[in-house]
Tab-separated table of C-alpha atoms and ligand atoms in Angstrom:
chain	number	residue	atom	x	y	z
A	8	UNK	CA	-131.589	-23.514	124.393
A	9	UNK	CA	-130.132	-22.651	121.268
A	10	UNK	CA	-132.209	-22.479	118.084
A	11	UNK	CA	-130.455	-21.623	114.852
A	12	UNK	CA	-133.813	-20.900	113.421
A	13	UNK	CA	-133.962	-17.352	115.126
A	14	UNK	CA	-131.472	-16.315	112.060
A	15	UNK	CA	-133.723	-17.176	109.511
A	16	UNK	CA	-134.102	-14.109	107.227
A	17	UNK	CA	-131.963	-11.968	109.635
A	18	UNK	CA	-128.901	-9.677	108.201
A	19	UNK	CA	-125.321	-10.537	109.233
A	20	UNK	CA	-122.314	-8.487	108.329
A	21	UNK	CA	-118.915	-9.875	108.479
A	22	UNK	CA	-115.820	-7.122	107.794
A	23	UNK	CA	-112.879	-9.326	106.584
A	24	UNK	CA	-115.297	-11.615	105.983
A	25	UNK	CA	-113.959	-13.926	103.005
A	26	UNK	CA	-111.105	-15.976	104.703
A	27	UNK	CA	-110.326	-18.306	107.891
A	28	UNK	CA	-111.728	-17.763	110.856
A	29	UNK	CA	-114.280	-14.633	109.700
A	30	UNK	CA	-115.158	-16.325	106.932
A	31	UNK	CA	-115.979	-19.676	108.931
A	32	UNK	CA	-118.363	-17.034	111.132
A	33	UNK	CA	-120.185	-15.893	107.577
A	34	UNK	CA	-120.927	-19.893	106.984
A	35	UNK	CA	-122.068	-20.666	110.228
A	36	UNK	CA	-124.797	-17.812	110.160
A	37	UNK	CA	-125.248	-18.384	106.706
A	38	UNK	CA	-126.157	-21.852	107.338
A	39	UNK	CA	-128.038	-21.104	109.840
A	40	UNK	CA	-130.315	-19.575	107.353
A	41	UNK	CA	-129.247	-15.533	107.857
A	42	UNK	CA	-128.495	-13.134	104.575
A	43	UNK	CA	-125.004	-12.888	105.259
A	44	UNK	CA	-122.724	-9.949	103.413
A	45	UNK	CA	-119.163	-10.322	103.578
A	46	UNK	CA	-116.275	-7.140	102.959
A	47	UNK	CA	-111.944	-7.334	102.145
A	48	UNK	CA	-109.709	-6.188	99.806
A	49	UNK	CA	-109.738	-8.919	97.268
A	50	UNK	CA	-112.215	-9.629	94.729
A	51	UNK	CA	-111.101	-13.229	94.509
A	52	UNK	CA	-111.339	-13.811	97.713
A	53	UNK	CA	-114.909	-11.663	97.778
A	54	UNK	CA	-116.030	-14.035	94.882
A	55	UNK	CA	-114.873	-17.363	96.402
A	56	UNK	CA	-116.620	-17.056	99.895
A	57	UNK	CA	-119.769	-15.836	97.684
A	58	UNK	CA	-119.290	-19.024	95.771
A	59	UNK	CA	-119.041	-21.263	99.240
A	60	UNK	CA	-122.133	-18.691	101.490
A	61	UNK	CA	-124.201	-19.432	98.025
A	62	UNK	CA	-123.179	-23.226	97.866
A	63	UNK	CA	-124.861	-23.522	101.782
A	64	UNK	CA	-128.525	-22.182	100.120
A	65	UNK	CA	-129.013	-18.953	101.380
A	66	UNK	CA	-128.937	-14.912	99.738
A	67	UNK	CA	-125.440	-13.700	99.892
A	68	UNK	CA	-123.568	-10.245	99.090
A	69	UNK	CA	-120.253	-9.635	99.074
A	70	UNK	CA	-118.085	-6.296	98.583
A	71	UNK	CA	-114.500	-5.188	98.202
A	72	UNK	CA	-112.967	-2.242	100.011
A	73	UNK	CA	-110.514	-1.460	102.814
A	74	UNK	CA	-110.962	-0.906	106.192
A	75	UNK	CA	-108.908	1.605	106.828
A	76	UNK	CA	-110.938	3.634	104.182
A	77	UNK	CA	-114.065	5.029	106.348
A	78	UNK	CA	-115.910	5.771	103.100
A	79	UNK	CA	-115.509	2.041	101.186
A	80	UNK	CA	-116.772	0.773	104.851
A	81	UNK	CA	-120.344	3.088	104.866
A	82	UNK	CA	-120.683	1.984	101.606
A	83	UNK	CA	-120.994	-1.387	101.950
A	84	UNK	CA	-122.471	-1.273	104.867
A	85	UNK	CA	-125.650	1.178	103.703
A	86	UNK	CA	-125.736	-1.026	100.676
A	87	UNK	CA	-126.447	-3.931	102.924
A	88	UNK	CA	-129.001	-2.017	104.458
A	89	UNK	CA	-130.600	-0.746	101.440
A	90	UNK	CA	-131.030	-4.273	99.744
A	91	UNK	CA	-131.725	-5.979	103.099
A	92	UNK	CA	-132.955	-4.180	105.983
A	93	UNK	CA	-131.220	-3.449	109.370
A	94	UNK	CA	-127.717	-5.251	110.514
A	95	UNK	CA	-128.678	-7.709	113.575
A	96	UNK	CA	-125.247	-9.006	113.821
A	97	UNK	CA	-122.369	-7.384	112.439
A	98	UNK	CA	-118.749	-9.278	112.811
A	99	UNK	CA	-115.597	-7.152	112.577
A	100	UNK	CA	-112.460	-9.197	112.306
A	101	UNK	CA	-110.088	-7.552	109.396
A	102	UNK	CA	-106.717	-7.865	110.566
A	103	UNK	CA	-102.967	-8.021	109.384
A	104	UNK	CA	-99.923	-9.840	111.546
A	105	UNK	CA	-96.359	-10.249	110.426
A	106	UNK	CA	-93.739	-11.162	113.151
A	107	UNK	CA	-90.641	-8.819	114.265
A	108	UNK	CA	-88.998	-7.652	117.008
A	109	UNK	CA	-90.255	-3.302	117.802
A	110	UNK	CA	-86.519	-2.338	117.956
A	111	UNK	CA	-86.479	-2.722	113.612
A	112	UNK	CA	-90.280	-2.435	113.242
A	113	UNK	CA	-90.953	0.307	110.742
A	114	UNK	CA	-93.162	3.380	111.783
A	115	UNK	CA	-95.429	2.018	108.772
A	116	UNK	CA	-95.171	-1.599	109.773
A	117	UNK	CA	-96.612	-0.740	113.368
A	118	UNK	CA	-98.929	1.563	111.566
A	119	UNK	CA	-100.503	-0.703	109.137
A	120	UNK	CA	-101.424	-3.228	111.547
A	121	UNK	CA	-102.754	-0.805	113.871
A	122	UNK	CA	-104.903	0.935	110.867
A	123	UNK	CA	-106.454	-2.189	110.147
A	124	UNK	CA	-107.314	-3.800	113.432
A	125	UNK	CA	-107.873	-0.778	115.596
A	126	UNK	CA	-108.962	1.805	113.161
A	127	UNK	CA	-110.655	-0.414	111.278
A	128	UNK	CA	-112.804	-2.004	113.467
A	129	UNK	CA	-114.021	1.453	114.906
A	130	UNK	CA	-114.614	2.065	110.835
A	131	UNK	CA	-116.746	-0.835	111.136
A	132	UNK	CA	-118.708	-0.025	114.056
A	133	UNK	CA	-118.700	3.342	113.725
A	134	UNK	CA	-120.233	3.132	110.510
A	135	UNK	CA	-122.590	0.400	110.993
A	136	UNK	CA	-123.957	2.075	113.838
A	137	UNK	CA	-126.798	3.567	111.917
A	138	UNK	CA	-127.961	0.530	110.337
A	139	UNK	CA	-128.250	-1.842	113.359
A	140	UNK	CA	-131.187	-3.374	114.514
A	141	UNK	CA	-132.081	-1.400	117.454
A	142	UNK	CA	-132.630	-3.104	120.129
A	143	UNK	CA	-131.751	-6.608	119.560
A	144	UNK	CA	-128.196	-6.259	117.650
A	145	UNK	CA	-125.130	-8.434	118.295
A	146	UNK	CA	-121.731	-6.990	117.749
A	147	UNK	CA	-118.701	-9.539	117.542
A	148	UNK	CA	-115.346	-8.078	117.327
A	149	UNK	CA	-112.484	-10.534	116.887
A	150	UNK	CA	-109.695	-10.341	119.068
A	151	UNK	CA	-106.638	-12.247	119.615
A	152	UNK	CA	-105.088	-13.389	123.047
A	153	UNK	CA	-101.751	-10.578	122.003
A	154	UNK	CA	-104.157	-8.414	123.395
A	155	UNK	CA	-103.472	-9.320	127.264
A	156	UNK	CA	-100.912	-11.745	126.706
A	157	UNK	CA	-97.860	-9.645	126.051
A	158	UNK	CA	-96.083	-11.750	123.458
A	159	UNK	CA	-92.607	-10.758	121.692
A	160	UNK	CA	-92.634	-9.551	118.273
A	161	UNK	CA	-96.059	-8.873	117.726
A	162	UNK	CA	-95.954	-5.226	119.854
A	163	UNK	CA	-98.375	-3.993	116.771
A	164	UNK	CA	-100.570	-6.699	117.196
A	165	UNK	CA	-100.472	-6.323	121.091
A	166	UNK	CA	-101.295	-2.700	120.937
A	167	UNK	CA	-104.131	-2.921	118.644
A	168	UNK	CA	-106.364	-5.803	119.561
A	169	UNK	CA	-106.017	-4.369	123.099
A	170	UNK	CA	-107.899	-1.471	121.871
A	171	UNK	CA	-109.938	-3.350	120.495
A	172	UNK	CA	-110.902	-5.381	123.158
A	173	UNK	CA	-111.725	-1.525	125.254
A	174	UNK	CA	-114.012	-0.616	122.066
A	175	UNK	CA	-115.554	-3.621	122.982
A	176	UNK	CA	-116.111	-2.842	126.390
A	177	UNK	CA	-116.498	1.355	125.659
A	178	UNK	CA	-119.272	0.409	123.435
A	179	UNK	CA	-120.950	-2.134	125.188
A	180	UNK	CA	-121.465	1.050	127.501
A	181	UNK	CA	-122.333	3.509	125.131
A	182	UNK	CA	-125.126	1.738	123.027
A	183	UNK	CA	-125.887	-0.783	125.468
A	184	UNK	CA	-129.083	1.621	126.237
A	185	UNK	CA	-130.004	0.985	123.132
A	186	UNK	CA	-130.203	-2.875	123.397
A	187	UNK	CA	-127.146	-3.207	121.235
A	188	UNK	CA	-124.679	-5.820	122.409
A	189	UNK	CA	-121.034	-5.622	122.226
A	190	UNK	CA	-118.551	-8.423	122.515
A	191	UNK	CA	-115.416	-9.832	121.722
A	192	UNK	CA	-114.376	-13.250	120.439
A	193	UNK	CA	-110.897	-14.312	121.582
A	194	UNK	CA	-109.771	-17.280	119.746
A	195	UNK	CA	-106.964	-19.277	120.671
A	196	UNK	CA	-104.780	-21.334	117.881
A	197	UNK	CA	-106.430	-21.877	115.130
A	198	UNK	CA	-105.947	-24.993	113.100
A	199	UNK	CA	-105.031	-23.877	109.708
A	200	UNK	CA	-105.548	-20.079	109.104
A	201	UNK	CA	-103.335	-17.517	108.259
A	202	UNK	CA	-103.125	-15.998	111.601
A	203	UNK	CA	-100.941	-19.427	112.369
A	204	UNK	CA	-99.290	-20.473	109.419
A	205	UNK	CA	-97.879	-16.515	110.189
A	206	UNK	CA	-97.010	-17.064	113.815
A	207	UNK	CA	-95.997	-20.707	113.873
A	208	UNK	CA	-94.715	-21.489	109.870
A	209	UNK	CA	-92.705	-24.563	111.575
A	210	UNK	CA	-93.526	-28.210	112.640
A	211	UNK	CA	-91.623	-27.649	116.211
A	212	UNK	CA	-93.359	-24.071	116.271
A	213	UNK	CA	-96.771	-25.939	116.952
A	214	UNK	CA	-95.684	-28.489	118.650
A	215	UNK	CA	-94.504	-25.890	120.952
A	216	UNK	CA	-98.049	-24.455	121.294
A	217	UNK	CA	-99.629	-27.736	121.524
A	218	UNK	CA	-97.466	-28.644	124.284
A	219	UNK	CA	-98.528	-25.309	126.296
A	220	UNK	CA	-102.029	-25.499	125.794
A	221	UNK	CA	-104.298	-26.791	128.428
A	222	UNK	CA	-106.568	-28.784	125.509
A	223	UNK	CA	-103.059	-29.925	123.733
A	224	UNK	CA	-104.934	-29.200	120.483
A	225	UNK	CA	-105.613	-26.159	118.299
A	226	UNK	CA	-109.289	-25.629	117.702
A	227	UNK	CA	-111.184	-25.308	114.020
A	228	UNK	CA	-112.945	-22.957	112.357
A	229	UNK	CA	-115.612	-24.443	113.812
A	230	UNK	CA	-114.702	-24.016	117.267
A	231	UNK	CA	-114.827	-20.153	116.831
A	232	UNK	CA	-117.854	-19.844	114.806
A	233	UNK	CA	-120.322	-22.014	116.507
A	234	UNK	CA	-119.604	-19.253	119.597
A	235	UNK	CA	-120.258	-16.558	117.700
A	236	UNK	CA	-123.669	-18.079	116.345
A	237	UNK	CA	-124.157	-18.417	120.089
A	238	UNK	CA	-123.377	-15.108	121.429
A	239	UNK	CA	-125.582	-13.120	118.455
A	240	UNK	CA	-128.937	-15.329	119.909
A	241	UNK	CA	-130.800	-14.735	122.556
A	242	UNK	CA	-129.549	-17.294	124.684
A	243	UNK	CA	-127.077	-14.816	125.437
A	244	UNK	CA	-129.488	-11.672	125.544
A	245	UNK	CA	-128.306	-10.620	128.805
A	246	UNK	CA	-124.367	-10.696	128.131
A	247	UNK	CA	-122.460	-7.637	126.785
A	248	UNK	CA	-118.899	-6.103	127.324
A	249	UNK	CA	-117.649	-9.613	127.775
A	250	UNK	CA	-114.259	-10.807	126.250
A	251	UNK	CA	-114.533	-14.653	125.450
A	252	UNK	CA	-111.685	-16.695	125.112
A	253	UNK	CA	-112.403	-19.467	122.445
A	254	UNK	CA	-108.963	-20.797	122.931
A	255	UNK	CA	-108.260	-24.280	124.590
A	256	UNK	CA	-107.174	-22.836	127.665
A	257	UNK	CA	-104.519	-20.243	126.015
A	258	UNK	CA	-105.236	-17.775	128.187
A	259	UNK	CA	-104.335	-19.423	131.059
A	260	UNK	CA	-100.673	-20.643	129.646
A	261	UNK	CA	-99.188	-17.214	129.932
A	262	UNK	CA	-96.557	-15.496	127.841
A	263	UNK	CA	-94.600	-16.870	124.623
A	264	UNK	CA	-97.999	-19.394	123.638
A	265	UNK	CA	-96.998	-18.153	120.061
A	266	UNK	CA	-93.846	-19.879	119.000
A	267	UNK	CA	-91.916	-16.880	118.274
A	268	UNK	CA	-89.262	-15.247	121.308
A	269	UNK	CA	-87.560	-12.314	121.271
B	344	LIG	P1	-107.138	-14.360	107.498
B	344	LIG	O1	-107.605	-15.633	106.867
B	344	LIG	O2	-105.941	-13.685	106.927
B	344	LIG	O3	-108.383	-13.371	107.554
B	344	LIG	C1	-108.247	-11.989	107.486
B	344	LIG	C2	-109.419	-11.466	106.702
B	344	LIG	O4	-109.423	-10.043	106.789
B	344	LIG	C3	-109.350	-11.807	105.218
B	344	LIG	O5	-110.669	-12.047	104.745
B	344	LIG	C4	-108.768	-10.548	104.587
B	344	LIG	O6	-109.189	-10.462	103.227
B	344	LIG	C5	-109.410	-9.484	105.477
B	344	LIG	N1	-108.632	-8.249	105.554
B	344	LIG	C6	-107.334	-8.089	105.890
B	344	LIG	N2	-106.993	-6.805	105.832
B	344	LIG	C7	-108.109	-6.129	105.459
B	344	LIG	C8	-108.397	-4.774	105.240
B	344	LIG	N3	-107.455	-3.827	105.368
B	344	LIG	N4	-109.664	-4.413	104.888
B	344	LIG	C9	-110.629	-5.359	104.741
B	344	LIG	N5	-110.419	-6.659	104.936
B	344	LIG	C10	-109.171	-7.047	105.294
B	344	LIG	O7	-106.799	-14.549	109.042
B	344	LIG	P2	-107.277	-15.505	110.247
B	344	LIG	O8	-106.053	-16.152	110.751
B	344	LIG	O9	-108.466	-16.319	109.891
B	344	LIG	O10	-107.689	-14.386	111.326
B	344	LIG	C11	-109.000	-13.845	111.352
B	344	LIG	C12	-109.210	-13.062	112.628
B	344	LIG	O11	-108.991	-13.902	113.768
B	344	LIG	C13	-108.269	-11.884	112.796
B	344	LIG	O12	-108.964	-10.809	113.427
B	344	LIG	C14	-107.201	-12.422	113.727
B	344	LIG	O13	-106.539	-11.414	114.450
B	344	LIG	C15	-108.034	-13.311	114.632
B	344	LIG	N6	-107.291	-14.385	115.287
B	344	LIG	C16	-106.808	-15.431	114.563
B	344	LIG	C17	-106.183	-16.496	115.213
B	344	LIG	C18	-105.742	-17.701	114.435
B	344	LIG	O14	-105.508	-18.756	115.015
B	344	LIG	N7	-105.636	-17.619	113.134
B	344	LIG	C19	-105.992	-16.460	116.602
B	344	LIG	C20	-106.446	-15.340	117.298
B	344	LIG	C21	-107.114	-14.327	116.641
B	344	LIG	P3	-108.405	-9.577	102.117
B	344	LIG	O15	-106.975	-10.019	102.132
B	344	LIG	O16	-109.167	-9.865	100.869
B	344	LIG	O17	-108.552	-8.145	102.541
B	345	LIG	N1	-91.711	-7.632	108.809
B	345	LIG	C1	-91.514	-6.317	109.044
B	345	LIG	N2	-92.254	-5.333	108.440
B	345	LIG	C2	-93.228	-5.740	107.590
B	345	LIG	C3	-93.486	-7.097	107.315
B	345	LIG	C4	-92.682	-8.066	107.961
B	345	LIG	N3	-92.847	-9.391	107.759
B	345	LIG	N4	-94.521	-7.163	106.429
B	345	LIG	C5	-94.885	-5.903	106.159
B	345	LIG	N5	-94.116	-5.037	106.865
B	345	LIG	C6	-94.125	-3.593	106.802
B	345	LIG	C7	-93.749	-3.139	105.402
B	345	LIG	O1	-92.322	-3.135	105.235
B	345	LIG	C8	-94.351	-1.746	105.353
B	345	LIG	O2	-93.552	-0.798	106.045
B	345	LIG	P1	-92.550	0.212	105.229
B	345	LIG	O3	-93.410	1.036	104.313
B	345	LIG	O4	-91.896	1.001	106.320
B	345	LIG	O5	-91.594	-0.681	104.477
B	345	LIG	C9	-95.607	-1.907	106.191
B	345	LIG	O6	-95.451	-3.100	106.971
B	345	LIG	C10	-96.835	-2.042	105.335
B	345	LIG	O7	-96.602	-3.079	104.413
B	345	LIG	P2	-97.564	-3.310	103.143
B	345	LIG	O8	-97.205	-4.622	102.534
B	345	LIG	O9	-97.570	-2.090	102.286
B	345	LIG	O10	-98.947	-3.349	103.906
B	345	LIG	P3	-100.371	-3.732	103.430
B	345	LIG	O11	-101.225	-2.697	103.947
B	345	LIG	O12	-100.427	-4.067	101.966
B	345	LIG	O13	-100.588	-5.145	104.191
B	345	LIG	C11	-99.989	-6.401	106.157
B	345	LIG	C12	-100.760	-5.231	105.572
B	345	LIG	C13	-98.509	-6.075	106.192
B	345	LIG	C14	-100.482	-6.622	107.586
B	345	LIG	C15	-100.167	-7.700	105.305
B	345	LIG	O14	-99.398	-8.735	105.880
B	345	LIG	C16	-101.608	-8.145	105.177
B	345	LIG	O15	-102.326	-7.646	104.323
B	345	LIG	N6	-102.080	-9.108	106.016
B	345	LIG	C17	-103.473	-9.622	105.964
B	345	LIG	C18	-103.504	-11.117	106.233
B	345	LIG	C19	-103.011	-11.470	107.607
B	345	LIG	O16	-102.058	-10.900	108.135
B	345	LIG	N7	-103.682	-12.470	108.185
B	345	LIG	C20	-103.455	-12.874	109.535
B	345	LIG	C21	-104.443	-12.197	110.417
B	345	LIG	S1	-104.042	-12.531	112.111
């Protein structure tokens, strides 16, 4: 059974940490009583989700930086370590989305997203690697169903959380010996994030979705996070290299879930 209370005093790291889905992840652990650290670009955004991992009682850190810059990523990272001891459950789930179609898709457009999802998260694992607790870690990389359900327009997107989805599985290999576990989260809709207001900005747009999804209803933030408090305790000790859909049944509606068509 499932007892929160295992994350008492334990480090989590969440890259991307201070928005939607990710940052729902930081509160869950973070009210589940863990020191929770949180990474992006913004220092708004770093300084509101301090405000709101603070507001639920517990020690909080939060830094800005890129992921797509190796060095801003080690930093933060060893600086977590430093102040709180080893990582037992680091979160990657940084990522960028805009819709269009490949044939007008800039070289730097495809680039971008695949430098922060891709790249990034093997930044984030790469470098984190040190500083997890060894054995006993929980890795949690944040996928998206793009990754193998081919949807139009989002070829970037497609490409890169497929890759990560084989870190994922590559590293559940590698360090598995090492009692690290390696998974990824694959949510479905998500009831208002970014990732949907980008993919579905219209009323009809998510009706459309709704209407395809087994559930016939987009999930919370909730929905996600609760998951990934579950897969980071020992409940599931034994499971690594999986990829979890979190999604309502997406994965079994097939192509063009996501509003937009070519
Ligand atoms: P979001 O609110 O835009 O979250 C993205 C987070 O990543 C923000 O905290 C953002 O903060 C950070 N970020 C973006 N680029 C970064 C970079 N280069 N370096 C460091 N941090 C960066 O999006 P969301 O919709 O909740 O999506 C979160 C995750 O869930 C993503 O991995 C996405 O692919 C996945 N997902 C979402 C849905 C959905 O329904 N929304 C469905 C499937 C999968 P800054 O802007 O401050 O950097
Ligand atoms: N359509 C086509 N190309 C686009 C685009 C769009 N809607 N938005 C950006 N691009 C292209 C830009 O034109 C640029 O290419 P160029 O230099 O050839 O013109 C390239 O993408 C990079 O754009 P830039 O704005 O400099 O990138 P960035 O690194 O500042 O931001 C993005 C990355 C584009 C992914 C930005 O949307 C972002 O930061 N997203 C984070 C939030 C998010 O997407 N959340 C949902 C997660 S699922």
């Amino acid at each position: 059974m499932l007892d929160q209370s295992e994350f008492i005093g334990k480090t989590v790291f969440v890259a991307g940490g201070t928005s939607g889905i990710n940052l729902g992840i930081a509160k869950a652990f973070a009210a589940a009583g863990a020191r929770v650290a949180v990474f992006s670009r913004s220092a708004e955004r770093v300084d509101s989700a301090l405000a709101s991992l603070r507001a639920l009682g517990g020690e909080a850190m939060g830094f800005t930086g890129d992921v797509r810059e190796l060095s801003s990523v080690q930093d933060a990272l060893s600086r977590t370590h430093e102040a709180w001891g080893s990582i037992d459950v680091l979160c990657s789930g940084a990522a960028g989305n805009f819709v269009a179609p490949a044939a007008v898709m800039s070289s730097n457009g495809f680039k971008s997203v695949m430098d922060i999802d891709l790249l990034g998260s093997f930044h984030v694992l790469r470098a984190a690697y040190p500083f997890l607790t060894k054995p006993g870690a929980s890795i949690i990389n944040i996928s998206a169903p793009q990754a193998s359900i081919a949807t139009p327009l989002q070829a970037h997107v497609c490409a890169a959380k497929a890759g990560v989805d084989m870190l994922t599985r590559v590293l559940a290999m590698e360090w598995g010996p090492e009692g690290i576990r390696v998974n990824s989260i694959v949510p479905g809709p998500i009831d208002g994030t970014e990732g949907m207001a980008r993919l579905t900005p219209t009323a009809e747009a998510r009706e459309a979705v709704i209407r395809n999804l087994p559930l016939r209803r987009y999930g919370d933030l909730n929905s996600v996070a609760k998951v990934a408090v579950m897969l980071s305790s020992s409940v599931c000790d034994y499971v690594t290299g999986v990829v979890l859909p979190v999604d309502g049944g997406a994965s079994l509606a097939g192509p063009g879930l996501f509003g937009p068509s070519a």
